[in-house]
Coordinates of C-alpha atoms in Angstrom, one line a residue:
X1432 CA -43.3 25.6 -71.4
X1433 CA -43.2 24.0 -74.9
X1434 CA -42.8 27.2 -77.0
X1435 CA -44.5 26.1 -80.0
X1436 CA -42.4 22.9 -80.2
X1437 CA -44.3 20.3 -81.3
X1438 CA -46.2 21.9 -84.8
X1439 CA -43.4 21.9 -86.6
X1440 CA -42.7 18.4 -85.9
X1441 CA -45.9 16.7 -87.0
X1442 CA -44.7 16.0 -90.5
X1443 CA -41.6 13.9 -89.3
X1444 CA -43.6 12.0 -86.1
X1445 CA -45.7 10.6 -88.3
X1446 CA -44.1 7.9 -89.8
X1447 CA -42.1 7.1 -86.4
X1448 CA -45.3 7.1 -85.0
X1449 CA -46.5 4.5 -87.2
X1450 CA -43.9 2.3 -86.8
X1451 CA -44.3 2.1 -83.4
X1452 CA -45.9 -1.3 -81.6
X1453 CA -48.6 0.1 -79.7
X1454 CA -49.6 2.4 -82.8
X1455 CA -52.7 1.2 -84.2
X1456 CA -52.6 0.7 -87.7
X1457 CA -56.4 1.6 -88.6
X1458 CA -55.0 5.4 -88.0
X1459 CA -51.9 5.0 -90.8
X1460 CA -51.8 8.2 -92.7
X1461 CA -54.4 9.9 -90.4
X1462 CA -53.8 13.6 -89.6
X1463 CA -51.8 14.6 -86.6
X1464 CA -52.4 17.3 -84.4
X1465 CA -50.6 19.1 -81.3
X1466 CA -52.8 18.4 -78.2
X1467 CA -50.8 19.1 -74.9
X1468 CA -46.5 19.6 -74.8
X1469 CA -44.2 20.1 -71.7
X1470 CA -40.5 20.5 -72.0
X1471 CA -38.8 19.4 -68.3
X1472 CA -35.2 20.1 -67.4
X1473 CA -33.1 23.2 -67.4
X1474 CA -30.6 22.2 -69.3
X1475 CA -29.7 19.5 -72.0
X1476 CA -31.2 16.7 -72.2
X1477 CA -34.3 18.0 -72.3
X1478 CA -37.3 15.9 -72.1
X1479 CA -40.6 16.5 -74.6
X1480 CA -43.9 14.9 -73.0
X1481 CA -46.4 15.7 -75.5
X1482 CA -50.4 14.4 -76.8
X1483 CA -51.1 14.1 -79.7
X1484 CA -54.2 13.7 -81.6
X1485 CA -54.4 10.8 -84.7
X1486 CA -57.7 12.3 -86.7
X1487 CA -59.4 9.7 -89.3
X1488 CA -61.4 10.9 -92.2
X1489 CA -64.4 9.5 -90.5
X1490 CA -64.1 11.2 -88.1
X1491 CA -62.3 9.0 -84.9
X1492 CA -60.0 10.5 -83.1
X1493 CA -56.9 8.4 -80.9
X1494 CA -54.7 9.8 -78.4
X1495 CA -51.5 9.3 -78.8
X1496 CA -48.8 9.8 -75.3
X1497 CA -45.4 10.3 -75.9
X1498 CA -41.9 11.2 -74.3
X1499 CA -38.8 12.7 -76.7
X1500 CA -35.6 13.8 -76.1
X1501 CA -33.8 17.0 -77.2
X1502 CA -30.1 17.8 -77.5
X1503 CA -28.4 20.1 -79.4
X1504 CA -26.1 17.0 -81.0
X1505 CA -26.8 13.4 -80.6
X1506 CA -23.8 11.2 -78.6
X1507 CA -23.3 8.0 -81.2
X1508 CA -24.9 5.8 -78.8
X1509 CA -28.2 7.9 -79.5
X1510 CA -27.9 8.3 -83.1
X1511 CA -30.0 5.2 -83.8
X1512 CA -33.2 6.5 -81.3
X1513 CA -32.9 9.8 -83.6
X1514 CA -36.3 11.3 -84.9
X1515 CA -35.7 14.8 -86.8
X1516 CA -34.1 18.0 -86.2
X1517 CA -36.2 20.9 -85.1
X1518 CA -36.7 23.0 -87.9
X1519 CA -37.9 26.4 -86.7
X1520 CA -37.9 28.3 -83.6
X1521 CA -35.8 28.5 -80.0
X1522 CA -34.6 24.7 -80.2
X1523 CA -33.8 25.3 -84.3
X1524 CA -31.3 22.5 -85.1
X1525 CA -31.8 20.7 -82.0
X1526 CA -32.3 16.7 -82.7
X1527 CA -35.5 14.3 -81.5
X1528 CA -35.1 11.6 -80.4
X1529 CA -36.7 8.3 -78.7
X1530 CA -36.3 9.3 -74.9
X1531 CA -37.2 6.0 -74.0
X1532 CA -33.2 5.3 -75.2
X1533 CA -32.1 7.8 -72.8
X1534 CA -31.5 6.8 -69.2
X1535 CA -31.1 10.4 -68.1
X1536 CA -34.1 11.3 -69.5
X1537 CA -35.8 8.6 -67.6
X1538 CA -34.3 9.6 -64.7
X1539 CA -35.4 13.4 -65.0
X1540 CA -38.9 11.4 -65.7
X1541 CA -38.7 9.8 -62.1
X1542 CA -37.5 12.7 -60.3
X1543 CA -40.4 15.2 -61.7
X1544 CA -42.7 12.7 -60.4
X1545 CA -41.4 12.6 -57.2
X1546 CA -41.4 16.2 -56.8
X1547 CA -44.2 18.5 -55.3
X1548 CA -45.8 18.3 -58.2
X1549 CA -46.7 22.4 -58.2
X1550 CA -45.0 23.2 -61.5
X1551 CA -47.1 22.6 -65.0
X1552 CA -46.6 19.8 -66.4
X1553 CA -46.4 15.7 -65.5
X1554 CA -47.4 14.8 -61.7
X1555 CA -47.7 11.5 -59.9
X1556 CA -51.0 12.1 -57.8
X1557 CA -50.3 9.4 -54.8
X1558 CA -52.7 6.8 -53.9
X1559 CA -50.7 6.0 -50.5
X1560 CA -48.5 7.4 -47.9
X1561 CA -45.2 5.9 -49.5
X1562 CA -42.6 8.5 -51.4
X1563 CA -41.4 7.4 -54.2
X1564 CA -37.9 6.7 -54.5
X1565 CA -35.0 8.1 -56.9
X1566 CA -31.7 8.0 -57.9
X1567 CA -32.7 4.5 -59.6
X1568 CA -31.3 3.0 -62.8
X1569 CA -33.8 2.5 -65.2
X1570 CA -34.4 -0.1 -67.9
X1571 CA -37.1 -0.1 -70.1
X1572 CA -39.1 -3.6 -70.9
X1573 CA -40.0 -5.1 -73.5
X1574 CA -42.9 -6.7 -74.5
X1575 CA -46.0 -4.5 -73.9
X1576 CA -48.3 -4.3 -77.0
X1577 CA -50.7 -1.3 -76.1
X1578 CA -48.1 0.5 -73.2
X1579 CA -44.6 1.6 -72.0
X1580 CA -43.0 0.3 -68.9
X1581 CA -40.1 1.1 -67.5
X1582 CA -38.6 -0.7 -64.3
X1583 CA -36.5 1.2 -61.9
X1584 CA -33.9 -0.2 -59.9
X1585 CA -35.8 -3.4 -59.5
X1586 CA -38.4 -1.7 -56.9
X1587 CA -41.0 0.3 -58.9
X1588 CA -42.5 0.1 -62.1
X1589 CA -43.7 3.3 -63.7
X1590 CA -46.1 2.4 -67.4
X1591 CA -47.1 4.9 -69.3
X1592 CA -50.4 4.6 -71.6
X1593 CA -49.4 5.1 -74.9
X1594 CA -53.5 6.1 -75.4
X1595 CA -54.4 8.1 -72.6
X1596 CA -57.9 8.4 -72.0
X1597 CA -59.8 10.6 -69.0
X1598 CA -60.2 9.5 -65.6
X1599 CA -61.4 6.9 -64.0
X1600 CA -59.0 4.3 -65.6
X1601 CA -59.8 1.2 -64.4
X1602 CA -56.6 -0.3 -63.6
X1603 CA -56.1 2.2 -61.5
X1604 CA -59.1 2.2 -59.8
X1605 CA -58.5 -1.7 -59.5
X1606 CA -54.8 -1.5 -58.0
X1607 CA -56.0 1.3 -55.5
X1608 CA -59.0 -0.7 -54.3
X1609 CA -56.6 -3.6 -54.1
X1610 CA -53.9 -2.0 -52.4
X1611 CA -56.3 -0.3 -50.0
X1612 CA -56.2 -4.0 -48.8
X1613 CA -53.3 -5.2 -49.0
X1614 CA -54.1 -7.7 -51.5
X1615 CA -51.1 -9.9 -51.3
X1616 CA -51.9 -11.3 -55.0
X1617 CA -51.2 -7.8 -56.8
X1618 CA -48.5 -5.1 -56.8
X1619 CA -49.3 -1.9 -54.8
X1620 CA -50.4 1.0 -56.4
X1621 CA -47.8 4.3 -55.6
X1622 CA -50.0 6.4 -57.5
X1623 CA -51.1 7.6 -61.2
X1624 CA -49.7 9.9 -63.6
X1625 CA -51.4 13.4 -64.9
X1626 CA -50.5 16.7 -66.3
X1627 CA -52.1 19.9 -65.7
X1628 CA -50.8 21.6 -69.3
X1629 CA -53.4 22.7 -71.1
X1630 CA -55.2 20.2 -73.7
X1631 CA -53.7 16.9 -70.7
X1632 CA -56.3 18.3 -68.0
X1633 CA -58.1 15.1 -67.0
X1634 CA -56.1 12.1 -69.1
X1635 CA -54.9 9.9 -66.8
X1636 CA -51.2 9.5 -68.6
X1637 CA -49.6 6.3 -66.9
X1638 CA -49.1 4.6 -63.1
X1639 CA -46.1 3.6 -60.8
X1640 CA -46.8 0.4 -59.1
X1641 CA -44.5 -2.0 -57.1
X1642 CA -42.2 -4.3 -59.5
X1643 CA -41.5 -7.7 -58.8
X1644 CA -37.9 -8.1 -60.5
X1645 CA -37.4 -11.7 -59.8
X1646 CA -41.0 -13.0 -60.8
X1647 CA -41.2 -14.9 -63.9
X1648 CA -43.6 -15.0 -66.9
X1649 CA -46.6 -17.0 -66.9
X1650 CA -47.0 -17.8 -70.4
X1651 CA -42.7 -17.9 -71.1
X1652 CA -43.1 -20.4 -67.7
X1653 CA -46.2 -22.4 -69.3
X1654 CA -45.0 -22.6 -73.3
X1655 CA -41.5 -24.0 -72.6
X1656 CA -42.7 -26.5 -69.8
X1657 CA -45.8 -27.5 -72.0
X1658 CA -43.2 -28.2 -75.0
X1659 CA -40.5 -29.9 -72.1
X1660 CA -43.7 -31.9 -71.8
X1661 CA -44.3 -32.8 -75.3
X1662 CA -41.0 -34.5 -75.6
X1663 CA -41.2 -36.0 -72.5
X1664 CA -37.8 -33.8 -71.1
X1665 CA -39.8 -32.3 -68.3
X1666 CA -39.1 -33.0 -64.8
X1667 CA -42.3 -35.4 -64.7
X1668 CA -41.5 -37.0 -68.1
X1669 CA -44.7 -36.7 -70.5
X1670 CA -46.9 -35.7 -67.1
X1671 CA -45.4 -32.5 -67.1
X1672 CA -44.5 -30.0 -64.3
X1673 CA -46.7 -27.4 -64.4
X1674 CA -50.0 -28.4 -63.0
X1675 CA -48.8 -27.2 -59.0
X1676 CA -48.3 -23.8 -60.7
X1677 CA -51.9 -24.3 -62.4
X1678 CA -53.3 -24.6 -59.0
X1679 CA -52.1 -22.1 -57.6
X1680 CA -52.7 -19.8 -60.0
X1681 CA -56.2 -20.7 -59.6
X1682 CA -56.1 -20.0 -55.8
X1683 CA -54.4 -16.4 -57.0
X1684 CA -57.0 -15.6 -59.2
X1685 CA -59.5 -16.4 -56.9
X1686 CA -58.0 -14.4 -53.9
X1687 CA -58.3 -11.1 -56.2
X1688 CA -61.8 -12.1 -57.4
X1689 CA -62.8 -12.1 -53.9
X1690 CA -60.9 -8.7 -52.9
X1691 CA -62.4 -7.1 -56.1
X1692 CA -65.8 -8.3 -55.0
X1693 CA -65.2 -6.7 -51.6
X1694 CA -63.9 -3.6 -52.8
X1695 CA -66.2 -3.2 -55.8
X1696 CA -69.5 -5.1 -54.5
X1697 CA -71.2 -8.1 -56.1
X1698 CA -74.7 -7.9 -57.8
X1699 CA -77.0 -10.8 -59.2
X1700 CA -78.1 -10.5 -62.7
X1701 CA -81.2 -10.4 -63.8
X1702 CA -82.9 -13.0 -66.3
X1703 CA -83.0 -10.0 -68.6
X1704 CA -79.7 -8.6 -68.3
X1705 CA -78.2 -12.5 -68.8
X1706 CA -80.7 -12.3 -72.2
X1707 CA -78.7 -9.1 -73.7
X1708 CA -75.5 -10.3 -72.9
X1709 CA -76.3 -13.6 -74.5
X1710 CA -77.9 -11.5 -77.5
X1711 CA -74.7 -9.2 -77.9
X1712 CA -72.6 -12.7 -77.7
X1713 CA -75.0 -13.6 -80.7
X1714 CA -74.4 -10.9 -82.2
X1715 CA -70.6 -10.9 -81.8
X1716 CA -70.7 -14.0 -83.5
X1717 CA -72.4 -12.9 -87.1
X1718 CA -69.8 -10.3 -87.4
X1719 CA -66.9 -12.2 -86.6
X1720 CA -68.1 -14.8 -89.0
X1721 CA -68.7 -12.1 -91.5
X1722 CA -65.0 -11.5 -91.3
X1723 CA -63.8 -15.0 -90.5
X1724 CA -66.0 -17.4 -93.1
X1725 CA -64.0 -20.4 -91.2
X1726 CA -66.7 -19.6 -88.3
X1727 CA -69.8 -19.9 -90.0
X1728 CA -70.4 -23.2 -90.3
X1729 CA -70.3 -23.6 -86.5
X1730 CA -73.0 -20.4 -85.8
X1731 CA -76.0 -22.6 -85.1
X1732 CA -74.1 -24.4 -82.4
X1733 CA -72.4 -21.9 -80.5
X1734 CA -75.3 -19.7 -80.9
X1735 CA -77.2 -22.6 -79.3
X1736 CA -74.7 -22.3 -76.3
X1737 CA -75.3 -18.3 -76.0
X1738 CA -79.2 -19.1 -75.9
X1739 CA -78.1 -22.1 -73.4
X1740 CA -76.8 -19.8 -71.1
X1741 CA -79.6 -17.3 -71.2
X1742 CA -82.1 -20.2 -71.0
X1743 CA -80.4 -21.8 -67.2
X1744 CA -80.3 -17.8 -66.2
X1745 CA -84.2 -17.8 -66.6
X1746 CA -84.6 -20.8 -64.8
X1747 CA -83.3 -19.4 -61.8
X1748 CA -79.8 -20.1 -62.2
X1749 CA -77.7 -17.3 -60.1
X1750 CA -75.5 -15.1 -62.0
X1751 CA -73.6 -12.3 -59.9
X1752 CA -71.5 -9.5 -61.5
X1753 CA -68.4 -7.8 -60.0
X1754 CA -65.1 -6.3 -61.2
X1755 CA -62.6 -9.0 -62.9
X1756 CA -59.9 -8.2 -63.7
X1757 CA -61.2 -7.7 -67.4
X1758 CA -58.5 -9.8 -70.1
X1759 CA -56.9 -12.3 -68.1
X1760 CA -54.8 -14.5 -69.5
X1761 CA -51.2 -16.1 -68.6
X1762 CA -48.7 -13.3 -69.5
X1763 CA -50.9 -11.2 -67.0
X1764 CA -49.7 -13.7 -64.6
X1765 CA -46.2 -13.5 -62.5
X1766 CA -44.6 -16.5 -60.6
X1767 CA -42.5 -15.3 -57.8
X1768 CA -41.2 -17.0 -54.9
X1769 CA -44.1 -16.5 -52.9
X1770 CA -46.7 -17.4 -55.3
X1771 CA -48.5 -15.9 -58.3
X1772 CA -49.0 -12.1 -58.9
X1773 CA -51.5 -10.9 -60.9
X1774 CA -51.1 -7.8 -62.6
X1775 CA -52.3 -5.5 -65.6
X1776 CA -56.0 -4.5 -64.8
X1777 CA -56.7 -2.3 -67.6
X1778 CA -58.3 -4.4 -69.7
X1779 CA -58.9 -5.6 -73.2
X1780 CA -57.4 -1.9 -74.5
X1781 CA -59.7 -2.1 -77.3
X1782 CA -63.3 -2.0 -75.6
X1783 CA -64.5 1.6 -74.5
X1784 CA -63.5 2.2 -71.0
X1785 CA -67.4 2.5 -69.8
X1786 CA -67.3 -1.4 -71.1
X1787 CA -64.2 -2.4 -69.5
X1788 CA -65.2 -1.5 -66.1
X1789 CA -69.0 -3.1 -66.2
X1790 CA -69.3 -5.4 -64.0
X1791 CA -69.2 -9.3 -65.3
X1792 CA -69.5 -13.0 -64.2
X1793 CA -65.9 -13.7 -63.0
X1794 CA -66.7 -17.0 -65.4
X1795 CA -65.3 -14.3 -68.3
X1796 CA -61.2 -13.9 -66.3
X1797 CA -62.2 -17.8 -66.0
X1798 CA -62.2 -18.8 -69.4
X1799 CA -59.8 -16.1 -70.6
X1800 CA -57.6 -18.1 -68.5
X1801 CA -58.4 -21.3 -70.2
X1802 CA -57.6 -20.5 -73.3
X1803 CA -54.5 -19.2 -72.4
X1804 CA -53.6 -22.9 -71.1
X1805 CA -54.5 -24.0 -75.0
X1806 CA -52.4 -21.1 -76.2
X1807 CA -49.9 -22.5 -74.4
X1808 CA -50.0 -26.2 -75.0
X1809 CA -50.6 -25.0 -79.0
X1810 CA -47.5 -22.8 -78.8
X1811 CA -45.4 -25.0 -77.6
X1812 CA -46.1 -27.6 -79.8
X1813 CA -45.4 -25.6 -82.9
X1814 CA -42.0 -24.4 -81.3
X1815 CA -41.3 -28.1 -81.3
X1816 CA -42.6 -29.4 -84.3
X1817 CA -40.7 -26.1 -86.0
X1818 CA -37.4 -27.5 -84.9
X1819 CA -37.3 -31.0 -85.8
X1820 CA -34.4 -31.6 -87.9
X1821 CA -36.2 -33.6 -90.9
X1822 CA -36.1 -37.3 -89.4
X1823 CA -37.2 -36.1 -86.1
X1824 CA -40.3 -34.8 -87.5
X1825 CA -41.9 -38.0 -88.3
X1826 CA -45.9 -38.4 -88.5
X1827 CA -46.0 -40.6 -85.5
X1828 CA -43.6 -38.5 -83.3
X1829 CA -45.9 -35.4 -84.6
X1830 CA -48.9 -37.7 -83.3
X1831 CA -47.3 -38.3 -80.4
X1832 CA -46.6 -35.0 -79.7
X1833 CA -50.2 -33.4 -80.6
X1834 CA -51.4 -35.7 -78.0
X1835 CA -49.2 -34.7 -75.1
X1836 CA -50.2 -30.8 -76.3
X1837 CA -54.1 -31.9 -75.8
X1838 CA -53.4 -33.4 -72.4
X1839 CA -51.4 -30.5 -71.0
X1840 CA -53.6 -28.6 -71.5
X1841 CA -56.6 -30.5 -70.5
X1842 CA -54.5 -31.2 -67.0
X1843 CA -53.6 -27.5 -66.5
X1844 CA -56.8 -26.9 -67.5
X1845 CA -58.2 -28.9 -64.7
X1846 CA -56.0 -27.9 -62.1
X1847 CA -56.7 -24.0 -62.3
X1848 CA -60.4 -24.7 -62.0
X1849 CA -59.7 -26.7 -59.0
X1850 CA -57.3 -23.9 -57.5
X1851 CA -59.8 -22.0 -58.4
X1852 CA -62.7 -23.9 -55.9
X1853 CA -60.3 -25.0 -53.2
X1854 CA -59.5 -20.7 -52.6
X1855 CA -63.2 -20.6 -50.9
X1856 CA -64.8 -19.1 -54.0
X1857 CA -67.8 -20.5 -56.3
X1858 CA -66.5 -24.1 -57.9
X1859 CA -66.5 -23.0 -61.9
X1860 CA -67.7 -26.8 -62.5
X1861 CA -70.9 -26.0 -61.5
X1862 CA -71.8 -23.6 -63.9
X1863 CA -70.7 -26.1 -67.0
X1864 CA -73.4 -23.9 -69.2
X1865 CA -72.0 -20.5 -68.4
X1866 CA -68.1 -21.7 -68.4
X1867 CA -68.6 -23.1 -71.8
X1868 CA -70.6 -19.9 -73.2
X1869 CA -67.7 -17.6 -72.5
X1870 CA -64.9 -19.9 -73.5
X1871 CA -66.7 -20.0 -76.9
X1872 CA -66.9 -16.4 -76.8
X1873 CA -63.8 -15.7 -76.4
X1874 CA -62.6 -18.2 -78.8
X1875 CA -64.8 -16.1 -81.6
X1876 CA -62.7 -12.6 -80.4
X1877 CA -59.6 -14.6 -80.7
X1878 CA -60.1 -15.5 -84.3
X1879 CA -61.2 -12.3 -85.4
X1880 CA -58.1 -10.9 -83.6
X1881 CA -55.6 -13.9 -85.3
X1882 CA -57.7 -13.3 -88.8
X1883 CA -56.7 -9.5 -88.8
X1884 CA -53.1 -9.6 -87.0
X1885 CA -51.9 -13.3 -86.9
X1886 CA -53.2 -15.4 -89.8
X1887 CA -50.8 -18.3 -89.0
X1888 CA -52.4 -18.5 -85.8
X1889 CA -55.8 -18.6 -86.4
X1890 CA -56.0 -22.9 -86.6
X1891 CA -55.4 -22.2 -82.4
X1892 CA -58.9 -20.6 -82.1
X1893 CA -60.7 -22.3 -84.6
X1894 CA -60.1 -26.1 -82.9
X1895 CA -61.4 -24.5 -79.9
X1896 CA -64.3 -23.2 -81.6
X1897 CA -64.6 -26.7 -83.1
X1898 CA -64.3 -28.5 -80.1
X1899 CA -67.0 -26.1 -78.1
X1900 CA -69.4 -26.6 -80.5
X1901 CA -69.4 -30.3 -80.6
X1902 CA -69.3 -30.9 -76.9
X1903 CA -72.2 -31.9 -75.5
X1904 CA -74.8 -30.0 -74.1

């Protein structure tokens, strides 16, 4: 039951909800509302999940997920996770706080899930025949932009959606299908979170999945070996290390193209649906250089690469669609002993959900991949170049360096696409057209995206964009 909780406490979650990361920051100052609340426990700490709604004056509405605490008095070590203090009815004094700080909280989460699931409130509907374990220490992560995860005793991972949306969700639909087989590529799917209190029916709050504790970060693995690289301190000198890991990432990607394919199905494009989808490219181009004016003076070009890719299309060039994996890129990516995982299916969390789960060329996760390598090679260059103490920094050594960031990334480059082919799967190098339309797509997105949120980082794209629309067609 919630009692009436969460009204009252509108007013004072909206500025902590603002200054949240995965907030989004078109809805500042928009009008909150009480959607769905659940207090679990018996006794304190209790734990608040709660919706709430985020109402623009146009009209837009955003979901917002979120999981408090309440005690009558805050210990110290809670004092800085501390929201308000409940200002009216059967809590009255009580304090809110962040229960993401509390690790009894998160263990209440962990056992309600577990549970039978027949009381209202949070459940964990299973996808498979295996319980879910407790008693686990918990430890939230860091680094999710648009989610919440929360690793528990280095065996499961449970994220929570911070903007729940209704079923189907495609990341879970992509980690059942994949578990269903036993892809070897991909953490196994436990099951997904829901709630049956009223205004939750049907939002598909969060996941548990398998977590790989001693896997490492693709980009954090590809950024400091790329700038080992650029001063020649890797364990190949200037040549780098990373290009075995490049492969097999390639063969990775291509092993969980191939179950999605199976699970999902494959289906050939027609010349007409390859026309749209260079049209909306088009047109994704005059509105990005509407907001990025650095982009216009390349339109002609990479418009002439969109129409390229329709033109092959209605020759008779195949294009088959099937699930990808929808915003692939190297922090999506996990080295662990055993190879690569691939993980994070949901997709780019800005696009509709209808969208993200259309089927596409998997020459889209292909080039999203690609520019991750440049991303890479880029940002490792300017962690470099940033810490050169004055004499180090000289134009030729900054030459020198730029050049090694080129060829990393080129050579990483490379190698994926050849992990890629070697895995079975169609060879990405022949379908140069195609490749090079989505790269330059995506490129466009990214400046628009560094435009709005990362300004200093908008040169990355923009070379990219340069380079794509002088190579030669």
């Amino acid at each position: 039951m919630s009692d009436g909780i969460l009204e009252p406490l509108l007013p004072a979650l909206a500025p902590w909800l603002e200054g949240r990361r995965w907030f989004d920051a078109r809805y500042g100052g928009a009008q909150l509302a009480a959607r769905a609340a659940t207090v679990l426990g018996t006794e304190p700490p209790l734990l608040l999940h709660a919706v709430v709604s985020a109402r623009r004056e146009d009209g837009s509405v955003l979901d917002y997920q979120l999981l408090l605490g309440l005690r009558p008095h805050l210990p110290t070590r809670l004092e800085p996770a501390a929201i308000a203090t409940i200002p009216t009815g059967s809590y009255q004094g009580w304090q809110v706080y962040d229960a993401l700080a509390d690790g009894a909280l998160l263990g209440l989460l962990l056992r309600t899930l577990a549970g039978p699931g027949t009381d209202p409130g949070l459940r964990l509907e299973r996808t498979g025949r295996y319980p879910l374990p407790v008693g686990l220490v918990p430890h939230p992560l860091s680094g999710e932009m648009s989610n919440t995860a929360v690793a528990y005793g280095g065996r499961i991972l449970l994220k929570i959606f911070r903007r729940p949306e209704p079923g189907p969700h495609t990341e879970v639909e992509a980690l059942h299908a994949l578990t269903r087989q036993d892809c070897a590529r991909t953490p196994h799917l436990y099951g997904a979170l829901h709630s049956d209190a009223p205004g939750a029916e049907g939002l598909v709050l969060g996941l548990v999945e398998e977590f790989l504790p001693d896997a490492r970060d693709g980009w954090e693995e590809a950024v400091r070996q790329a700038g080992d690289c650029m001063d020649g301190t890797g364990r190949s000198g200037p040549a780098g290390g990373f290009t075995a890991h490049a492969h097999g990432l390639g063969r990775a990607v291509a092993d969980v193209h191939g179950a999605l394919g199976k699970a999902f199905g494959r289906s050939r494009l027609t010349a007409q649906d390859v026309a749209e989808e260079a049209a909306r490219m088009n047109m994704r181009l005059k509105e990005a250089a509407e907001e990025v004016p650095a982009l216009a003076r390349y339109s002609t070009r990479l418009g002439a690469l969109f129409d390229d890719y329709a033109r092959v299309a209605g020759r008779g060039s195949p294009v088959f669609a099937q699930r990808t994996h929808g915003d692939l890129h190297l922090g999506q990516a996990l080295r662990a002993a055993d190879g690569w995982r691939i993980v994070d299916f949901e997709g780019e969390p800005a696009r509709p959900a209808a969208e993200r789960a259309r089927p596409q060329p998997v020459l889209r996760d292909i080039a999203g991949m690609l520019r991750s390598f440049d991303y890479a090679a880029r940002t490792g260059l300017a962690v470099r170049e940033s810490g050169d103490p004055g004499e180090d920094g000289s134009p030729a050594r900054r030459l020198r360096r730029r050049r090694r960031a080129y060829a990393w990334a080129v050579r990483n480059r490379r190698a994926f696409i050849e992990g890629y082919a070697s895995a079975g799967r169609e060879d990405p190098r022949c379908q140069p057209v195609a490749l090079r339309a989505f790269e330059a797509d995506k490129a466009v997105y990214e400046a628009v995206y560094e435009s709005r949120l990362r300004p200093d980082r908008l040169k990355i794209p923009l070379a990219a964009v340069h380079r794509l629309a002088n190579t030669s067609r």
